[in-house]
Amino acid sequence: MKKLLSVLLSVAVIATLLTGCGGAGGSSSGAKKVGVSMPTKDLQRWNQDGANMEKELKAAGYEVDLQFANNDVQQQVSQIENMISNGCNVLVIAAIEGSSLGEALDMAKKANIPVIAYDRLIMNSDAVSYYATFDNYKVGTVQGEYVVKALDLENAAGPFNIEFTAGDPGDNNAGFFFNGAMDVVKKYIDEGKLNVVSGQKTFEEVATPTWGTDVAQSRAENILSSYYADGTNLDVWLCSNDSTALGVENALAANYKGTYPVITGQDCDIENTKNMIAGKQSMSVFKDTRTLASQVVKMVGQILSNQTVDVNDTQTYDNGVKVVPSFLCEPVFADANNYKQILIDSGYYTEDQLK
Ligand code: BGC
């Protein structure tokens, strides 16, 4: 009897594994299944991305397995492996660390499951089929151009003082954001119109592991106490995103008494949008997560029905093994002047959420 049971059990396990293989997968209802792996619930944007993806995929008739990995790479790997064992037909992955998903990706490849890299490129793997994101370099240039305009760098004599805070070195996007911004403001640094008082201006020097608010805050506190405590004025803090901008804003509140600087960000997180309205952050690049979700749902449909997949960039995103065909959505900036139109009229936030 025991033996019979264990034979039956093994047959069931093998059957599950077999149905997990690519096209043969899906759910008992016959709907195709999409595994969506998000990095963390800690940051507002990933919650929104996850919720939008789930909503749109379900509306398009798919079954969805949505998981958040607590910013823990090993957890993300095992969640993806489970999605594969449970029979998903396509994987959509926003990687915690672009290069650390090796085993899970090998498994996806063996099972013939297409992988879409979501927002962050998956590095050093040929298992990734497509990439959907916002134009990451442009995010940086929009931030740089905002600074040029805010200080009227073309005409003003300056010199102005500036500091930089960039993102996580494990996230391929972080370099694009930083380089985009630096490519715009570098000319003014070279001319002497912008002065990096701390001297920290390489990506490595200004990066923020994990994109942590606390990490950005403690670096900002160090800079403020080392270089600005004598009353030196700070004109700009160019931050790559909102979680790091928040750290800088916290540090300024407690450690700086000069004229309040121009501060850039990205994501239009609620906390940062409130700070924008209150004059504590100048702008934030808005990446409408609904747009990205719709694009990815479209990609999923095109992949599963063997149609040509819409891409608009086949050159920029080399993951070390291949150039991944990409769809880049357009970012725009929001600030205290246009946030109502961009964030409220578009239904992204309600007025109450920003109170
Ligand atoms: C995303 C940003 C986000 C950052 C931190 C990046 O990969 O593109 O929108 O602010 O990660 O989560």
Coordinates of C-alpha atoms and ligand atoms in Angstrom, one line a residue:
M1 CA 0.0 0.0 0.0
K2 CA 2.8 2.4 1.1
K3 CA 4.6 1.6 -2.1
L4 CA 1.5 2.2 -4.2
L5 CA 1.1 5.6 -2.5
S6 CA 4.6 6.6 -3.2
V7 CA 4.4 5.6 -6.8
L8 CA 1.2 7.7 -7.2
L9 CA 2.9 10.6 -5.5
S10 CA 6.0 10.4 -7.8
V11 CA 3.7 10.3 -10.9
A12 CA 1.9 13.4 -9.6
V13 CA 5.2 15.2 -9.0
I14 CA 6.5 14.3 -12.5
A15 CA 3.2 15.4 -14.0
T16 CA 3.4 18.8 -12.3
L17 CA 7.0 19.2 -13.5
L18 CA 6.1 18.3 -17.0
T19 CA 3.1 20.7 -17.3
G20 CA 5.6 23.3 -16.0
C21 CA 7.4 23.1 -19.3
G22 CA 6.8 26.1 -21.4
G23 CA 3.8 25.9 -23.8
A24 CA 2.6 22.8 -22.0
G25 CA 2.0 24.8 -18.8
G26 CA -1.0 26.8 -17.8
S27 CA -3.7 26.3 -15.3
S28 CA -6.4 23.7 -14.8
S29 CA -8.9 26.2 -16.2
G30 CA -7.0 26.3 -19.4
A31 CA -5.9 29.9 -19.0
K32 CA -2.2 30.6 -19.6
K33 CA -0.3 31.4 -16.5
V34 CA 2.1 34.3 -16.0
G35 CA 4.7 34.4 -13.2
V36 CA 5.4 38.0 -12.0
S37 CA 8.4 38.4 -9.8
M38 CA 8.9 41.8 -8.1
P39 CA 11.9 42.8 -5.9
T40 CA 10.3 44.1 -2.8
K41 CA 7.2 45.5 -1.1
D42 CA 9.3 48.1 0.7
L43 CA 9.2 50.6 -2.1
Q44 CA 5.9 52.0 -3.2
R45 CA 6.6 51.7 -6.9
W46 CA 7.0 47.9 -6.9
N47 CA 3.7 47.5 -5.1
Q48 CA 2.1 49.6 -7.8
D49 CA 3.9 47.7 -10.6
G50 CA 2.8 44.4 -9.1
A51 CA -0.8 45.5 -8.6
N52 CA -1.1 46.9 -12.1
M53 CA 0.5 43.9 -13.7
E54 CA -1.9 41.6 -11.8
K55 CA -4.9 43.6 -12.7
E56 CA -4.1 44.0 -16.3
L57 CA -3.1 40.4 -16.8
K58 CA -6.2 39.1 -15.1
A59 CA -8.3 41.4 -17.3
A60 CA -6.6 39.9 -20.3
G61 CA -7.6 36.4 -19.2
Y62 CA -4.4 35.1 -17.7
E63 CA -3.8 33.4 -14.4
V64 CA -1.2 35.3 -12.4
D65 CA 1.3 34.2 -9.8
L66 CA 2.6 37.5 -8.3
Q67 CA 5.5 37.3 -5.8
F68 CA 7.6 39.9 -4.0
A69 CA 11.0 38.9 -2.8
N70 CA 11.8 41.1 0.1
N71 CA 14.9 42.4 -1.6
D72 CA 16.5 38.9 -0.9
V73 CA 18.1 37.5 -4.0
Q74 CA 17.8 33.9 -2.8
Q75 CA 14.2 34.3 -2.1
Q76 CA 13.6 35.7 -5.6
V77 CA 15.4 32.7 -7.1
S78 CA 13.3 30.2 -5.3
Q79 CA 10.1 32.1 -6.0
I80 CA 10.9 32.0 -9.7
E81 CA 11.8 28.3 -9.5
N82 CA 8.4 27.7 -7.9
M83 CA 6.6 29.6 -10.6
I84 CA 8.3 27.4 -13.2
S85 CA 7.4 24.2 -11.3
N86 CA 3.8 25.4 -11.0
G87 CA 3.4 25.6 -14.7
C88 CA 3.8 29.2 -15.7
N89 CA 4.0 30.0 -19.4
V90 CA 5.8 33.3 -19.3
L91 CA 8.0 34.9 -16.6
V92 CA 8.1 38.7 -16.0
I93 CA 10.9 39.5 -13.7
A94 CA 12.1 42.8 -12.0
A95 CA 15.4 41.6 -10.7
I96 CA 16.8 42.6 -7.3
E97 CA 20.3 42.1 -8.7
G98 CA 20.6 41.9 -12.5
S99 CA 23.3 39.2 -12.4
S100 CA 22.2 36.9 -9.6
L101 CA 19.3 34.9 -11.1
G102 CA 21.5 32.3 -12.8
E103 CA 19.9 29.0 -11.6
A104 CA 16.4 30.2 -12.0
L105 CA 17.0 31.4 -15.5
D106 CA 18.7 28.1 -16.5
M107 CA 15.6 26.3 -15.3
A108 CA 13.4 28.7 -17.3
K109 CA 15.5 28.1 -20.4
K110 CA 15.4 24.3 -20.0
A111 CA 11.6 24.5 -19.7
N112 CA 11.4 26.8 -22.7
I113 CA 9.7 29.6 -20.8
P114 CA 10.2 33.0 -22.2
V115 CA 11.4 35.6 -19.8
I116 CA 10.6 39.4 -19.9
A117 CA 12.9 41.6 -17.9
Y118 CA 10.7 44.1 -16.3
D119 CA 12.1 47.6 -15.7
R120 CA 15.6 46.3 -14.8
L121 CA 17.7 44.4 -17.3
I122 CA 18.6 40.8 -16.4
M123 CA 22.4 40.6 -17.0
N124 CA 24.7 37.9 -18.3
S125 CA 22.0 35.5 -19.4
D126 CA 20.7 34.4 -22.8
A127 CA 17.5 33.2 -21.1
V128 CA 16.0 36.7 -21.3
S129 CA 13.9 37.2 -24.4
Y130 CA 12.7 40.8 -24.1
Y131 CA 13.1 43.9 -21.9
A132 CA 10.4 46.5 -21.1
T133 CA 11.3 49.6 -19.2
F134 CA 11.3 53.4 -19.3
D135 CA 14.1 55.1 -21.2
N136 CA 16.5 55.0 -18.3
Y137 CA 19.2 57.3 -19.9
K138 CA 16.4 59.8 -20.6
V139 CA 15.4 59.7 -17.0
G140 CA 18.8 61.0 -16.2
T141 CA 18.9 63.6 -18.9
V142 CA 15.5 64.9 -17.8
Q143 CA 16.9 65.4 -14.3
G144 CA 20.0 67.1 -15.6
E145 CA 18.0 69.4 -17.9
Y146 CA 15.8 70.3 -15.0
V147 CA 18.8 71.4 -13.0
V148 CA 20.2 73.4 -16.0
K149 CA 16.9 75.3 -16.3
A150 CA 16.3 75.7 -12.5
L151 CA 19.7 77.4 -12.1
D152 CA 19.6 79.1 -15.6
L153 CA 23.1 77.6 -16.1
E154 CA 23.2 78.9 -19.7
N155 CA 23.1 82.5 -18.5
A156 CA 23.9 82.7 -14.8
A157 CA 27.5 83.3 -13.8
G158 CA 27.5 80.9 -10.9
P159 CA 29.5 79.1 -9.6
F160 CA 26.9 76.9 -8.0
N161 CA 27.6 74.0 -5.6
I162 CA 26.3 70.6 -6.4
E163 CA 26.3 67.0 -4.9
F164 CA 25.2 63.7 -6.5
T165 CA 23.5 60.6 -5.2
A166 CA 23.1 57.7 -7.5
G167 CA 21.5 54.2 -7.2
D168 CA 22.4 50.6 -6.5
P169 CA 25.5 49.3 -8.4
G170 CA 23.7 45.9 -8.7
D171 CA 20.9 47.5 -10.8
N172 CA 21.8 48.1 -14.4
N173 CA 19.5 51.1 -14.5
A174 CA 21.5 53.0 -12.0
G175 CA 24.4 53.7 -14.4
F176 CA 22.0 54.8 -17.1
F177 CA 20.3 57.3 -14.8
F178 CA 23.6 58.7 -13.5
N179 CA 25.3 58.9 -16.9
G180 CA 22.2 60.6 -18.5
A181 CA 22.3 63.3 -15.8
M182 CA 26.1 63.6 -15.8
D183 CA 26.2 63.9 -19.6
V184 CA 24.0 67.0 -19.3
V185 CA 25.7 68.8 -16.4
K186 CA 29.3 67.8 -17.0
K187 CA 29.9 70.7 -19.4
Y188 CA 29.0 73.1 -16.6
I189 CA 31.3 71.2 -14.1
D190 CA 34.1 71.5 -16.6
E191 CA 33.5 75.2 -17.1
G192 CA 33.6 75.8 -13.4
K193 CA 29.9 76.9 -13.2
L194 CA 29.1 73.8 -11.1
N195 CA 31.4 72.9 -8.3
V196 CA 31.2 69.5 -6.7
V197 CA 32.2 70.6 -3.2
S198 CA 32.8 67.0 -1.8
G199 CA 34.7 66.1 -5.0
Q200 CA 32.6 62.9 -5.2
K201 CA 31.5 62.7 -8.8
T202 CA 32.1 59.2 -10.1
F203 CA 29.3 56.7 -10.1
E204 CA 31.2 54.5 -7.6
E205 CA 31.6 57.4 -5.2
V206 CA 28.0 58.4 -5.2
A207 CA 26.2 55.1 -5.6
T208 CA 23.7 53.9 -3.0
P209 CA 23.7 50.1 -2.4
T210 CA 20.1 48.8 -2.2
W211 CA 18.8 52.3 -3.1
G212 CA 18.2 52.6 0.6
T213 CA 16.9 55.9 2.1
D214 CA 18.9 55.3 5.2
V215 CA 22.1 54.6 3.1
A216 CA 21.6 57.8 1.1
Q217 CA 20.8 59.7 4.3
S218 CA 24.0 58.7 6.2
R219 CA 26.2 59.6 3.2
A220 CA 24.4 62.9 2.9
E221 CA 24.9 63.6 6.6
N222 CA 28.6 62.9 6.3
I223 CA 28.9 65.2 3.3
L224 CA 27.0 68.0 5.0
S225 CA 29.0 67.8 8.2
S226 CA 32.3 67.6 6.3
Y227 CA 31.8 70.2 3.6
Y228 CA 28.9 72.4 4.5
A229 CA 28.9 72.8 8.2
D230 CA 30.9 76.1 7.8
G231 CA 28.0 77.7 6.1
T232 CA 28.9 76.8 2.5
N233 CA 25.8 77.0 0.4
L234 CA 24.4 74.0 -1.4
D235 CA 22.6 74.8 -4.7
V236 CA 21.7 71.3 -6.1
W237 CA 21.6 67.7 -4.9
L238 CA 21.1 65.6 -8.0
C239 CA 19.5 62.4 -6.8
S240 CA 18.7 59.5 -9.2
N241 CA 15.4 58.5 -7.5
D242 CA 12.9 59.3 -4.8
S243 CA 14.1 56.8 -2.1
T244 CA 17.5 58.3 -2.2
A245 CA 16.2 61.9 -2.5
L246 CA 14.2 61.2 0.7
G247 CA 17.4 60.3 2.5
V248 CA 19.0 63.5 1.3
E249 CA 16.0 65.6 2.4
N250 CA 16.0 64.0 5.8
A251 CA 19.7 64.8 6.2
L252 CA 19.2 68.4 5.1
A253 CA 16.3 68.9 7.5
A254 CA 18.6 68.1 10.5
N255 CA 22.1 69.2 9.2
Y256 CA 21.8 72.2 6.9
K257 CA 20.7 75.8 7.4
G258 CA 21.6 77.5 4.1
T259 CA 19.3 78.2 1.1
Y260 CA 17.4 75.1 0.2
P261 CA 18.8 73.3 -2.8
V262 CA 17.2 72.0 -6.0
I263 CA 16.7 68.3 -5.5
T264 CA 15.8 65.8 -8.2
G265 CA 14.1 62.4 -7.9
Q266 CA 12.3 59.7 -9.8
D267 CA 9.1 57.7 -9.4
C268 CA 6.7 60.3 -7.9
D269 CA 6.4 58.3 -4.7
I270 CA 3.7 59.7 -2.4
E271 CA 6.1 60.9 0.3
N272 CA 8.2 62.7 -2.3
T273 CA 5.3 64.2 -4.1
K274 CA 4.1 65.6 -0.8
N275 CA 7.7 67.0 -0.3
M276 CA 7.4 68.5 -3.8
I277 CA 4.2 70.3 -2.9
A278 CA 5.9 71.4 0.4
G279 CA 8.9 72.8 -1.5
K280 CA 11.4 70.2 -0.1
Q281 CA 12.0 68.4 -3.4
S282 CA 12.0 70.2 -6.8
M283 CA 11.0 67.5 -9.2
S284 CA 10.5 63.8 -9.7
V285 CA 10.7 61.9 -13.0
F286 CA 7.3 60.3 -13.5
K287 CA 7.2 56.8 -14.9
D288 CA 3.6 55.8 -15.1
T289 CA 3.6 52.2 -14.0
R290 CA 0.3 51.7 -15.7
T291 CA 2.0 52.4 -19.1
L292 CA 4.7 49.9 -18.4
A293 CA 2.3 47.2 -17.2
S294 CA 0.1 47.6 -20.3
Q295 CA 3.1 47.3 -22.6
V296 CA 4.3 44.2 -20.8
V297 CA 0.8 42.6 -20.9
K298 CA 0.8 43.3 -24.7
M299 CA 4.3 41.6 -24.9
V300 CA 3.0 38.6 -23.1
G301 CA 0.1 38.3 -25.5
Q302 CA 2.3 38.7 -28.5
I303 CA 4.8 36.1 -27.2
L304 CA 2.1 33.5 -26.4
S305 CA 0.4 33.9 -29.8
N306 CA 3.6 33.8 -31.7
Q307 CA 3.1 37.3 -33.1
T308 CA 5.9 39.8 -33.7
V309 CA 6.7 41.4 -30.3
D310 CA 6.6 45.3 -30.3
V311 CA 10.1 46.7 -29.5
N312 CA 11.5 50.1 -30.2
D313 CA 15.2 49.6 -29.2
T314 CA 17.5 46.9 -30.4
Q315 CA 20.8 48.5 -29.6
T316 CA 21.1 49.9 -26.2
Y317 CA 20.6 47.1 -23.7
D318 CA 23.5 44.7 -24.0
N319 CA 23.3 42.3 -21.0
G320 CA 26.8 41.0 -21.5
V321 CA 25.6 38.0 -23.5
K322 CA 23.2 39.5 -26.0
V323 CA 21.6 42.8 -26.9
V324 CA 18.1 42.3 -25.5
P325 CA 15.3 43.7 -27.7
S326 CA 13.6 46.3 -25.7
F327 CA 10.5 48.5 -25.5
L328 CA 11.3 51.9 -23.8
C329 CA 8.4 53.9 -22.5
E330 CA 8.8 57.7 -22.2
P331 CA 9.4 59.4 -18.9
V332 CA 8.3 62.9 -18.1
F333 CA 9.0 65.2 -15.1
A334 CA 6.5 66.3 -12.5
D335 CA 7.0 69.3 -10.2
A336 CA 4.9 71.5 -8.0
N337 CA 3.6 73.3 -11.1
N338 CA 2.3 70.4 -13.1
Y339 CA 1.8 67.6 -10.6
K340 CA -2.0 68.1 -10.5
Q341 CA -2.3 67.6 -14.2
I342 CA 0.2 64.7 -14.4
L343 CA -0.6 62.8 -11.2
I344 CA -4.1 63.7 -10.2
D345 CA -6.0 64.4 -13.5
S346 CA -4.5 61.2 -14.9
G347 CA -6.0 59.2 -12.0
Y348 CA -2.6 58.1 -10.7
Y349 CA -3.3 59.6 -7.3
T350 CA -6.3 61.1 -5.6
E351 CA -5.9 64.5 -4.0
D352 CA -6.5 62.9 -0.6
Q353 CA -3.4 60.6 -1.0
L354 CA -1.2 63.7 -1.3
K355 CA -2.5 65.4 1.8
Ligands
BGC1 C1 13.8 51.7 -11.0 C2 13.5 53.0 -10.3 C3 13.5 52.8 -8.8 C4 14.8 52.1 -8.3 C5 14.7 51.7 -6.9 C6 15.1 51.2 -10.4 O1 15.5 50.0 -11.1 O2 13.9 51.9 -12.4 O3 12.2 53.5 -10.7 O4 13.4 54.0 -8.1 O5 15.0 50.9 -9.1 O6 13.8 50.8 -6.6

